[in-house]
C-alpha positions as YAML, in Angstrom:
chain: A
units: angstrom
residues:
- id: 1
  name: MET
  ca: [22.56, 112.91, 99.36]
- id: 2
  name: ALA
  ca: [23.38, 110.09, 96.98]
- id: 3
  name: GLU
  ca: [26.91, 109.46, 95.78]
- id: 4
  name: GLY
  ca: [27.43, 109.83, 92.10]
- id: 5
  name: PRO
  ca: [29.86, 107.84, 89.94]
- id: 6
  name: ARG
  ca: [32.53, 110.54, 90.32]
- id: 7
  name: ALA
  ca: [32.38, 110.51, 94.11]
- id: 8
  name: ALA
  ca: [32.56, 106.69, 94.18]
- id: 9
  name: ALA
  ca: [35.63, 106.77, 91.91]
- id: 10
  name: ALA
  ca: [37.35, 109.37, 94.12]
- id: 11
  name: TRP
  ca: [37.44, 107.19, 97.26]
- id: 12
  name: PRO
  ca: [40.09, 104.74, 96.00]
- id: 13
  name: TRP
  ca: [42.24, 107.67, 94.87]
- id: 14
  name: LEU
  ca: [41.87, 109.42, 98.22]
- id: 15
  name: PHE
  ca: [42.68, 106.21, 100.07]
- id: 16
  name: GLY
  ca: [45.79, 105.69, 97.89]
- id: 17
  name: LEU
  ca: [46.99, 109.26, 98.51]
- id: 18
  name: VAL
  ca: [46.59, 108.84, 102.28]
- id: 19
  name: LEU
  ca: [48.63, 105.61, 102.17]
- id: 20
  name: LEU
  ca: [51.31, 107.30, 100.08]
- id: 21
  name: ALA
  ca: [51.48, 110.23, 102.51]
- id: 22
  name: LEU
  ca: [51.85, 107.84, 105.45]
- id: 23
  name: GLN
  ca: [54.59, 105.92, 103.68]
- id: 24
  name: LEU
  ca: [56.52, 109.13, 102.94]
- id: 25
  name: SER
  ca: [55.97, 110.62, 106.41]
- id: 26
  name: PRO
  ca: [59.36, 109.42, 107.80]
- id: 27
  name: LEU
  ca: [61.03, 111.79, 105.31]
- id: 28
  name: THR
  ca: [59.56, 114.74, 107.21]
- id: 29
  name: ARG
  ca: [61.08, 113.71, 110.56]
- id: 30
  name: PRO
  ca: [64.69, 113.83, 111.78]
- id: 31
  name: ALA
  ca: [66.75, 110.79, 110.75]
- id: 32
  name: SER
  ca: [67.18, 109.77, 114.40]
- id: 33
  name: ASP
  ca: [63.41, 109.58, 114.96]
- id: 34
  name: ASP
  ca: [61.92, 106.10, 114.87]
- id: 35
  name: SER
  ca: [58.24, 105.27, 115.04]
- id: 36
  name: PHE
  ca: [56.40, 102.03, 114.35]
- id: 37
  name: PRO
  ca: [55.06, 101.25, 111.79]
- id: 38
  name: PHE
  ca: [56.54, 104.05, 109.69]
- id: 39
  name: SER
  ca: [60.22, 103.87, 110.55]
- id: 40
  name: SER
  ca: [63.05, 105.95, 109.16]
- id: 41
  name: PHE
  ca: [65.37, 103.01, 110.05]
- id: 42
  name: PRO
  ca: [67.77, 105.18, 112.09]
- id: 43
  name: MET
  ca: [70.23, 102.31, 112.48]
- id: 44
  name: PHE
  ca: [70.95, 102.70, 108.75]
- id: 45
  name: ALA
  ca: [70.38, 106.45, 108.46]
- id: 46
  name: HIS
  ca: [73.76, 107.62, 109.73]
- id: 47
  name: GLU
  ca: [77.19, 107.47, 108.21]
- id: 48
  name: ARG
  ca: [79.78, 105.03, 109.48]
- id: 49
  name: LYS
  ca: [83.31, 106.34, 109.89]
- id: 50
  name: ASP
  ca: [84.58, 103.26, 108.01]
- id: 51
  name: ALA
  ca: [83.55, 99.78, 106.92]
- id: 52
  name: ILE
  ca: [85.87, 97.93, 109.30]
- id: 53
  name: THR
  ca: [84.18, 95.11, 111.20]
- id: 54
  name: HIS
  ca: [85.49, 92.76, 113.89]
- id: 55
  name: ILE
  ca: [84.68, 89.06, 113.73]
- id: 56
  name: ASP
  ca: [85.36, 86.53, 116.46]
- id: 57
  name: ARG
  ca: [85.79, 82.93, 115.29]
- id: 58
  name: ALA
  ca: [86.45, 79.42, 116.48]
- id: 59
  name: ILE
  ca: [88.83, 77.51, 114.20]
- id: 60
  name: ALA
  ca: [89.73, 73.81, 114.20]
- id: 61
  name: PHE
  ca: [93.22, 72.77, 113.10]
- id: 62
  name: PHE
  ca: [94.16, 69.40, 111.66]
- id: 63
  name: ASP
  ca: [97.41, 67.55, 111.00]
- id: 64
  name: GLY
  ca: [99.10, 69.13, 108.03]
- id: 65
  name: GLY
  ca: [97.97, 72.65, 109.00]
- id: 66
  name: ARG
  ca: [94.49, 72.58, 107.48]
- id: 67
  name: ALA
  ca: [92.14, 74.97, 109.29]
- id: 68
  name: VAL
  ca: [88.33, 74.94, 109.31]
- id: 69
  name: MET
  ca: [86.02, 77.59, 110.70]
- id: 70
  name: LEU
  ca: [83.73, 75.87, 113.19]
- id: 71
  name: PRO
  ca: [79.92, 76.05, 112.94]
- id: 72
  name: PRO
  ca: [77.68, 77.43, 115.69]
- id: 73
  name: ARG
  ca: [76.74, 73.95, 117.00]
- id: 74
  name: VAL
  ca: [80.19, 73.47, 118.54]
- id: 75
  name: LEU
  ca: [79.54, 76.62, 120.55]
- id: 76
  name: GLY
  ca: [76.38, 75.04, 121.92]
- id: 77
  name: THR
  ca: [73.77, 76.60, 119.63]
- id: 78
  name: ASP
  ca: [72.35, 76.40, 116.13]
- id: 79
  name: GLU
  ca: [71.99, 80.18, 115.92]
- id: 80
  name: VAL
  ca: [74.76, 82.20, 114.27]
- id: 81
  name: LEU
  ca: [74.10, 85.35, 116.31]
- id: 82
  name: GLN
  ca: [74.04, 83.42, 119.60]
- id: 83
  name: ALA
  ca: [77.34, 81.76, 118.67]
- id: 84
  name: ALA
  ca: [78.84, 85.18, 117.90]
- id: 85
  name: ALA
  ca: [77.58, 86.52, 121.24]
- id: 86
  name: THR
  ca: [79.06, 83.51, 123.06]
- id: 87
  name: LEU
  ca: [82.46, 84.17, 121.49]
- id: 88
  name: ARG
  ca: [82.27, 87.90, 122.19]
- id: 89
  name: GLN
  ca: [81.34, 87.38, 125.86]
- id: 90
  name: ALA
  ca: [84.14, 84.87, 126.43]
- id: 91
  name: ILE
  ca: [86.67, 87.22, 124.84]
- id: 92
  name: ARG
  ca: [85.45, 90.13, 126.98]
- id: 93
  name: ARG
  ca: [86.10, 88.00, 130.07]
- id: 94
  name: GLY
  ca: [89.77, 87.92, 129.13]
- id: 95
  name: ARG
  ca: [92.22, 85.04, 128.86]
- id: 96
  name: LYS
  ca: [90.46, 82.79, 131.35]
- id: 97
  name: GLY
  ca: [87.08, 83.23, 129.69]
- id: 98
  name: SER
  ca: [88.53, 82.60, 126.23]
- id: 99
  name: ALA
  ca: [90.46, 79.54, 127.46]
- id: 100
  name: ARG
  ca: [87.37, 78.10, 129.14]
- id: 101
  name: LEU
  ca: [85.31, 78.49, 125.97]
- id: 102
  name: CYS
  ca: [88.13, 77.04, 123.87]
- id: 103
  name: GLU
  ca: [88.19, 73.92, 126.05]
- id: 104
  name: GLU
  ca: [84.39, 73.55, 125.82]
- id: 105
  name: ILE
  ca: [84.57, 73.83, 122.03]
- id: 106
  name: ALA
  ca: [87.48, 71.34, 121.86]
- id: 107
  name: ALA
  ca: [85.44, 68.83, 123.89]
- id: 108
  name: ARG
  ca: [82.54, 69.14, 121.42]
- id: 109
  name: VAL
  ca: [84.86, 68.91, 118.40]
- id: 110
  name: ALA
  ca: [86.44, 65.74, 119.85]
- id: 111
  name: VAL
  ca: [83.10, 63.89, 119.71]
- id: 112
  name: ASP
  ca: [81.70, 65.50, 116.55]
- id: 113
  name: PRO
  ca: [82.02, 63.09, 113.59]
- id: 114
  name: ALA
  ca: [82.28, 66.07, 111.23]
- id: 115
  name: PHE
  ca: [85.79, 66.87, 112.52]
- id: 116
  name: PRO
  ca: [87.79, 63.64, 112.58]
- id: 117
  name: GLY
  ca: [91.46, 64.23, 113.19]
- id: 118
  name: ALA
  ca: [91.11, 67.75, 114.60]
- id: 119
  name: THR
  ca: [94.11, 68.40, 116.84]
- id: 120
  name: GLU
  ca: [93.58, 71.94, 118.13]
- id: 121
  name: VAL
  ca: [90.97, 74.67, 118.46]
- id: 122
  name: GLU
  ca: [91.67, 78.38, 118.39]
- id: 123
  name: VAL
  ca: [89.44, 81.27, 119.42]
- id: 124
  name: ARG
  ca: [90.49, 84.37, 117.50]
- id: 125
  name: SER
  ca: [89.46, 87.85, 116.48]
- id: 126
  name: GLU
  ca: [89.87, 89.20, 112.96]
- id: 127
  name: ARG
  ca: [89.25, 92.55, 111.29]
- id: 128
  name: TYR
  ca: [87.82, 92.94, 107.82]
- id: 129
  name: ASP
  ca: [86.77, 95.67, 105.46]
- id: 130
  name: ALA
  ca: [83.10, 94.62, 105.18]
- id: 131
  name: ILE
  ca: [82.59, 96.13, 101.73]
- id: 132
  name: ALA
  ca: [85.71, 94.45, 100.32]
- id: 133
  name: TYR
  ca: [84.77, 91.18, 102.05]
- id: 134
  name: PHE
  ca: [81.42, 90.98, 100.28]
- id: 135
  name: ALA
  ca: [83.10, 91.96, 97.03]
- id: 136
  name: GLY
  ca: [85.25, 88.82, 97.35]
- id: 137
  name: ASP
  ca: [88.32, 89.95, 99.35]
- id: 138
  name: LYS
  ca: [88.24, 87.49, 102.28]
- id: 139
  name: VAL
  ca: [91.72, 88.37, 103.59]
- id: 140
  name: PRO
  ca: [91.67, 89.87, 107.11]
- id: 141
  name: LEU
  ca: [93.16, 93.29, 107.75]
- id: 142
  name: GLY
  ca: [96.28, 92.52, 109.70]
- id: 143
  name: LYS
  ca: [97.18, 89.42, 111.64]
- id: 144
  name: PRO
  ca: [94.35, 87.64, 113.52]
- id: 145
  name: VAL
  ca: [94.48, 88.06, 117.30]
- id: 146
  name: ARG
  ca: [94.67, 84.72, 119.09]
- id: 147
  name: ARG
  ca: [92.48, 84.74, 122.20]
- id: 148
  name: ALA
  ca: [93.00, 81.08, 123.18]
- id: 149
  name: ARG
  ca: [94.33, 77.85, 121.71]
- id: 150
  name: CYS
  ca: [93.76, 74.39, 123.13]
- id: 151
  name: LYS
  ca: [94.26, 70.72, 122.28]
- id: 152
  name: VAL
  ca: [91.46, 68.45, 121.08]
- id: 153
  name: THR
  ca: [91.64, 65.32, 123.20]
- id: 154
  name: PRO
  ca: [89.92, 62.29, 121.68]
- id: 155
  name: PRO
  ca: [87.37, 60.66, 123.99]
...
């Protein structure tokens, strides 16, 4: 049986409807269900109790009190998430782990030409309201928690 012009024109429409149905299929499943390639993105599908986030940082201090947040390279990586994980792991190890990382960072800062005159390094934790932060309010909630502080010794 030969296809007529109407049947030939129906195939693209049918194909489009099938694609649309597949794309909308995650709406028919529970929010916690996740399936490649049609994900409901469950990591974003639940409510958070608040927008408070914790950030661990390495800060360099200079004469006169100037402070600069240190980049990932002084933590031994070029990757932001790896640097954050390095800080988090050291802090979880307690005072000794934080102090050890602080000393490693201070040794890198001492030889990094981007930080001439740095006198101290601090590893700290801060809390922020993430929504307010991205709206421009960069002030931490409460006082930062100092995990370790160490001297930068020139080589």
